[in-house]
Coordinates of C-alpha atoms and ligand atoms in Angstrom, one line a residue:
X17 CA -95.0 -23.0 142.9
X18 CA -97.7 -25.8 141.8
X19 CA -95.4 -27.8 139.8
X20 CA -93.4 -30.7 141.5
X21 CA -90.3 -31.5 139.2
X22 CA -88.5 -34.7 140.0
X23 CA -85.7 -34.1 137.6
X24 CA -84.0 -37.2 135.8
X25 CA -81.6 -39.7 136.9
X26 CA -79.0 -39.1 139.4
X27 CA -79.7 -39.9 143.0
X28 CA -83.1 -40.8 144.1
X29 CA -82.9 -38.4 146.7
X30 CA -85.5 -35.3 147.0
X31 CA -83.9 -31.8 147.0
X32 CA -86.4 -29.2 147.5
X33 CA -85.8 -25.3 147.7
X34 CA -86.1 -25.1 151.4
X35 CA -83.4 -27.6 151.8
X36 CA -79.8 -26.1 152.4
X37 CA -77.1 -26.9 150.2
X38 CA -76.0 -30.6 150.1
X39 CA -79.0 -31.8 152.2
X40 CA -81.8 -34.4 151.3
X41 CA -85.1 -35.1 152.9
X42 CA -85.4 -37.7 155.5
X43 CA -88.6 -39.1 156.1
X44 CA -87.7 -40.9 159.0
X45 CA -86.1 -39.5 162.4
X46 CA -82.5 -40.8 162.5
X47 CA -80.9 -41.0 165.9
X48 CA -77.2 -39.7 166.1
X49 CA -75.7 -40.1 169.4
X50 CA -71.8 -40.0 170.3
X51 CA -72.2 -42.3 173.1
X52 CA -75.0 -44.4 175.2
X53 CA -78.2 -42.8 175.9
X54 CA -78.3 -41.4 179.4
X55 CA -81.4 -42.2 181.5
X56 CA -82.2 -39.0 183.7
X57 CA -84.9 -39.6 186.1
X58 CA -87.3 -36.4 186.6
X59 CA -86.8 -36.1 190.2
X60 CA -83.1 -35.7 189.6
X61 CA -83.3 -33.5 186.4
X62 CA -82.1 -30.0 186.6
X63 CA -81.6 -27.2 184.1
X64 CA -78.7 -24.7 185.4
X65 CA -77.7 -21.6 183.9
X66 CA -74.4 -20.4 185.1
X67 CA -73.1 -16.8 184.5
X68 CA -69.6 -15.8 183.6
X69 CA -69.1 -14.9 187.1
X70 CA -70.3 -18.1 188.6
X71 CA -73.9 -17.2 189.5
X72 CA -76.3 -20.2 189.3
X73 CA -80.0 -20.1 188.4
X74 CA -81.4 -23.7 188.4
X75 CA -84.9 -25.3 187.8
X76 CA -86.2 -28.6 188.8
X77 CA -88.4 -30.7 186.5
X78 CA -91.3 -29.4 188.3
X79 CA -90.1 -25.8 188.0
X80 CA -89.5 -26.1 184.4
X81 CA -92.8 -27.5 183.7
X82 CA -94.4 -24.5 185.1
X83 CA -92.6 -22.1 183.0
X84 CA -94.6 -20.6 179.7
X85 CA -94.3 -23.3 177.0
X86 CA -94.3 -22.5 173.3
X87 CA -95.4 -24.9 170.3
X88 CA -93.0 -24.6 167.3
X89 CA -92.5 -26.2 164.0
X90 CA -89.2 -25.9 162.5
X91 CA -86.9 -28.0 160.0
X92 CA -83.9 -29.8 161.2
X93 CA -80.5 -30.1 159.3
X94 CA -77.9 -32.5 160.3
X95 CA -74.4 -32.1 159.1
X96 CA -74.6 -35.9 158.0
X97 CA -77.1 -34.3 155.3
X98 CA -80.3 -35.2 156.2
X99 CA -82.9 -32.7 156.8
X100 CA -86.5 -33.0 158.4
X101 CA -89.1 -30.2 157.8
X102 CA -91.8 -29.1 159.6
X103 CA -91.0 -31.0 162.7
X104 CA -93.3 -30.3 165.9
X105 CA -91.8 -29.4 169.2
X106 CA -93.2 -28.1 172.6
X107 CA -90.4 -26.4 174.9
X108 CA -89.4 -23.4 176.9
X109 CA -87.7 -20.7 174.9
X110 CA -84.2 -19.4 176.0
X111 CA -85.7 -15.8 176.2
X112 CA -87.9 -17.3 179.1
X113 CA -84.9 -19.1 180.7
X114 CA -82.7 -16.4 180.6
X115 CA -85.0 -13.4 181.3
X116 CA -83.7 -12.9 184.8
X117 CA -80.2 -13.8 184.2
X118 CA -77.8 -11.0 184.4
X119 CA -75.0 -11.3 182.2
X120 CA -72.6 -9.4 179.7
X121 CA -71.3 -12.7 178.0
X122 CA -71.5 -13.3 174.4
X123 CA -70.9 -16.8 174.4
X124 CA -72.3 -19.9 175.7
X125 CA -71.2 -23.6 176.3
X126 CA -74.2 -25.9 176.3
X127 CA -73.9 -28.9 178.6
X128 CA -75.6 -32.3 178.6
X129 CA -75.8 -35.3 180.7
X130 CA -73.2 -37.9 179.6
X131 CA -70.6 -34.9 179.0
X132 CA -71.5 -33.7 175.7
X133 CA -70.9 -30.0 174.9
X134 CA -71.5 -27.7 172.1
X135 CA -71.0 -23.9 171.7
X136 CA -73.4 -21.4 170.6
X137 CA -73.2 -17.5 170.7
X138 CA -75.7 -16.2 173.1
X139 CA -77.6 -14.3 170.5
X140 CA -78.2 -17.4 168.6
X141 CA -80.4 -18.6 171.6
X142 CA -82.4 -15.3 172.1
X143 CA -85.1 -13.7 170.2
X144 CA -87.3 -16.8 169.6
X145 CA -84.5 -18.8 168.0
X146 CA -83.9 -21.6 170.5
X147 CA -85.6 -23.6 173.1
X148 CA -85.3 -26.4 175.7
X149 CA -87.9 -28.9 174.2
X150 CA -89.6 -31.5 176.0
X151 CA -92.2 -32.8 173.5
X152 CA -91.9 -33.9 170.1
X153 CA -95.0 -34.5 168.0
X154 CA -97.4 -34.0 170.8
X155 CA -95.5 -36.7 172.9
X156 CA -93.0 -36.8 175.7
X157 CA -89.6 -36.7 174.0
X158 CA -88.2 -40.1 173.5
X159 CA -84.9 -40.7 175.3
X160 CA -83.0 -41.5 172.1
X161 CA -83.9 -38.0 170.7
X162 CA -82.8 -36.3 173.9
X163 CA -85.6 -36.9 176.5
X164 CA -86.5 -35.7 179.0
X165 CA -85.2 -32.5 177.3
X166 CA -82.8 -31.3 174.6
X167 CA -81.7 -28.0 173.2
X168 CA -83.4 -26.9 170.0
X169 CA -81.7 -24.6 167.8
X170 CA -82.8 -25.3 164.4
X171 CA -81.0 -22.4 162.5
X172 CA -77.9 -24.2 163.0
X173 CA -76.7 -27.8 162.2
X174 CA -78.3 -30.3 164.4
X175 CA -75.0 -31.2 166.5
X176 CA -75.6 -27.9 168.2
X177 CA -79.1 -29.0 169.4
X178 CA -77.8 -30.8 172.6
X179 CA -79.7 -33.8 173.8
X180 CA -80.3 -34.5 177.4
X181 CA -79.3 -30.8 177.9
X182 CA -78.4 -30.2 181.7
X183 CA -77.2 -26.5 181.3
X184 CA -75.9 -23.5 179.8
X185 CA -72.8 -21.7 180.7
X186 CA -72.4 -18.1 179.8
X187 CA -68.7 -17.3 178.7
X188 CA -67.0 -13.9 177.8
X189 CA -64.7 -15.9 175.4
X190 CA -65.8 -18.7 173.1
X191 CA -64.9 -22.4 173.8
X192 CA -65.3 -25.0 171.3
X193 CA -67.6 -28.1 172.4
X194 CA -67.5 -31.8 171.5
X195 CA -67.5 -31.6 167.9
X196 CA -66.2 -28.3 167.4
X197 CA -63.1 -29.4 169.1
X198 CA -63.1 -32.5 166.5
X199 CA -63.1 -30.4 163.7
X200 CA -66.5 -29.4 162.7
X201 CA -67.3 -25.8 162.2
X202 CA -67.3 -23.4 165.1
X203 CA -70.8 -21.9 164.2
X204 CA -72.5 -24.3 161.8
X205 CA -74.9 -22.3 159.5
X206 CA -76.4 -25.0 157.1
X207 CA -77.3 -22.3 154.7
X208 CA -73.6 -21.4 154.3
X209 CA -72.7 -25.2 154.5
X210 CA -70.5 -24.5 157.4
X211 CA -70.0 -28.2 158.2
X212 CA -66.0 -28.3 158.9
X213 CA -63.4 -25.9 160.4
X214 CA -62.6 -23.7 157.2
X215 CA -65.8 -24.2 155.4
Ligands
MTE318 N1 -76.0 -34.9 174.3 C1 -75.7 -35.0 172.8 N2 -76.4 -34.5 172.2 C2 -76.5 -34.5 170.7 C3 -75.6 -35.6 170.1 C4 -74.9 -36.4 171.1 O1 -74.3 -37.3 170.6 N3 -75.0 -36.1 172.4 N4 -75.5 -35.7 168.8 C5 -76.0 -34.4 168.1 C6 -76.0 -34.5 166.6 S1 -74.5 -34.7 165.7 C7 -77.3 -34.7 166.1 S2 -77.3 -34.8 164.4 C8 -78.5 -34.7 166.7 C9 -79.2 -35.9 166.6 O2 -80.5 -35.8 167.1 P1 -81.4 -36.9 167.0 O3 -80.7 -38.0 167.3 O4 -82.7 -36.7 167.9 O5 -81.8 -37.0 165.5 O6 -78.2 -34.4 168.2 C10 -77.2 -33.6 168.6 N5 -77.1 -33.6 169.8
MO319 MO1 -75.3 -34.6 163.5

């Protein structure tokens, strides 16, 4: 593919084959938060995995920083229709965070400082599909984008990528989170345009 076709007329929004249906290319990095930006001091930061039987495993910021990190370049797709391609992040994979966690749960509810929640099936967090990211574009993650650390689940709409992530709750039965309760799709696959319940 060497030819760039802009097409004629219509909206001056770029649509590209690597964009899911209905999405346009954003050149900036919009900030979408349902509430105020929580400021989480690093000496009080923790990430906690809670299993379906209530067993907990936590990492302080210092412990989390010592875990093996990965640099990943991924595309972001927001349900409000902007996408951002080739974004560069550094973070710890959920494979690493869940390596020693014993569970037979199939579902997770992701928790964030400030009370935001979102549900993601456990298998969608494993096998190199999700990270707790703390750098964006080589810099510490800015607070408005979820710093000190946010979940990154790029194959689902971006509302699943909880900013200011505080933990993961493993569940044997699915539980909707903040936007899912409000009528957004339970799963949120951008390629199947699963924006709202019933899509
Ligand atoms: N804790 C928390 N995480 C959140 C949100 C939020 O309001 N609170 N908004 C979600 C939505 S709808 C989107 S599109 C992305 C936006 O991420 P950005 O602000 O870094 O672009 O964060 C998601 N994660
Ligand atoms: Mo969003």
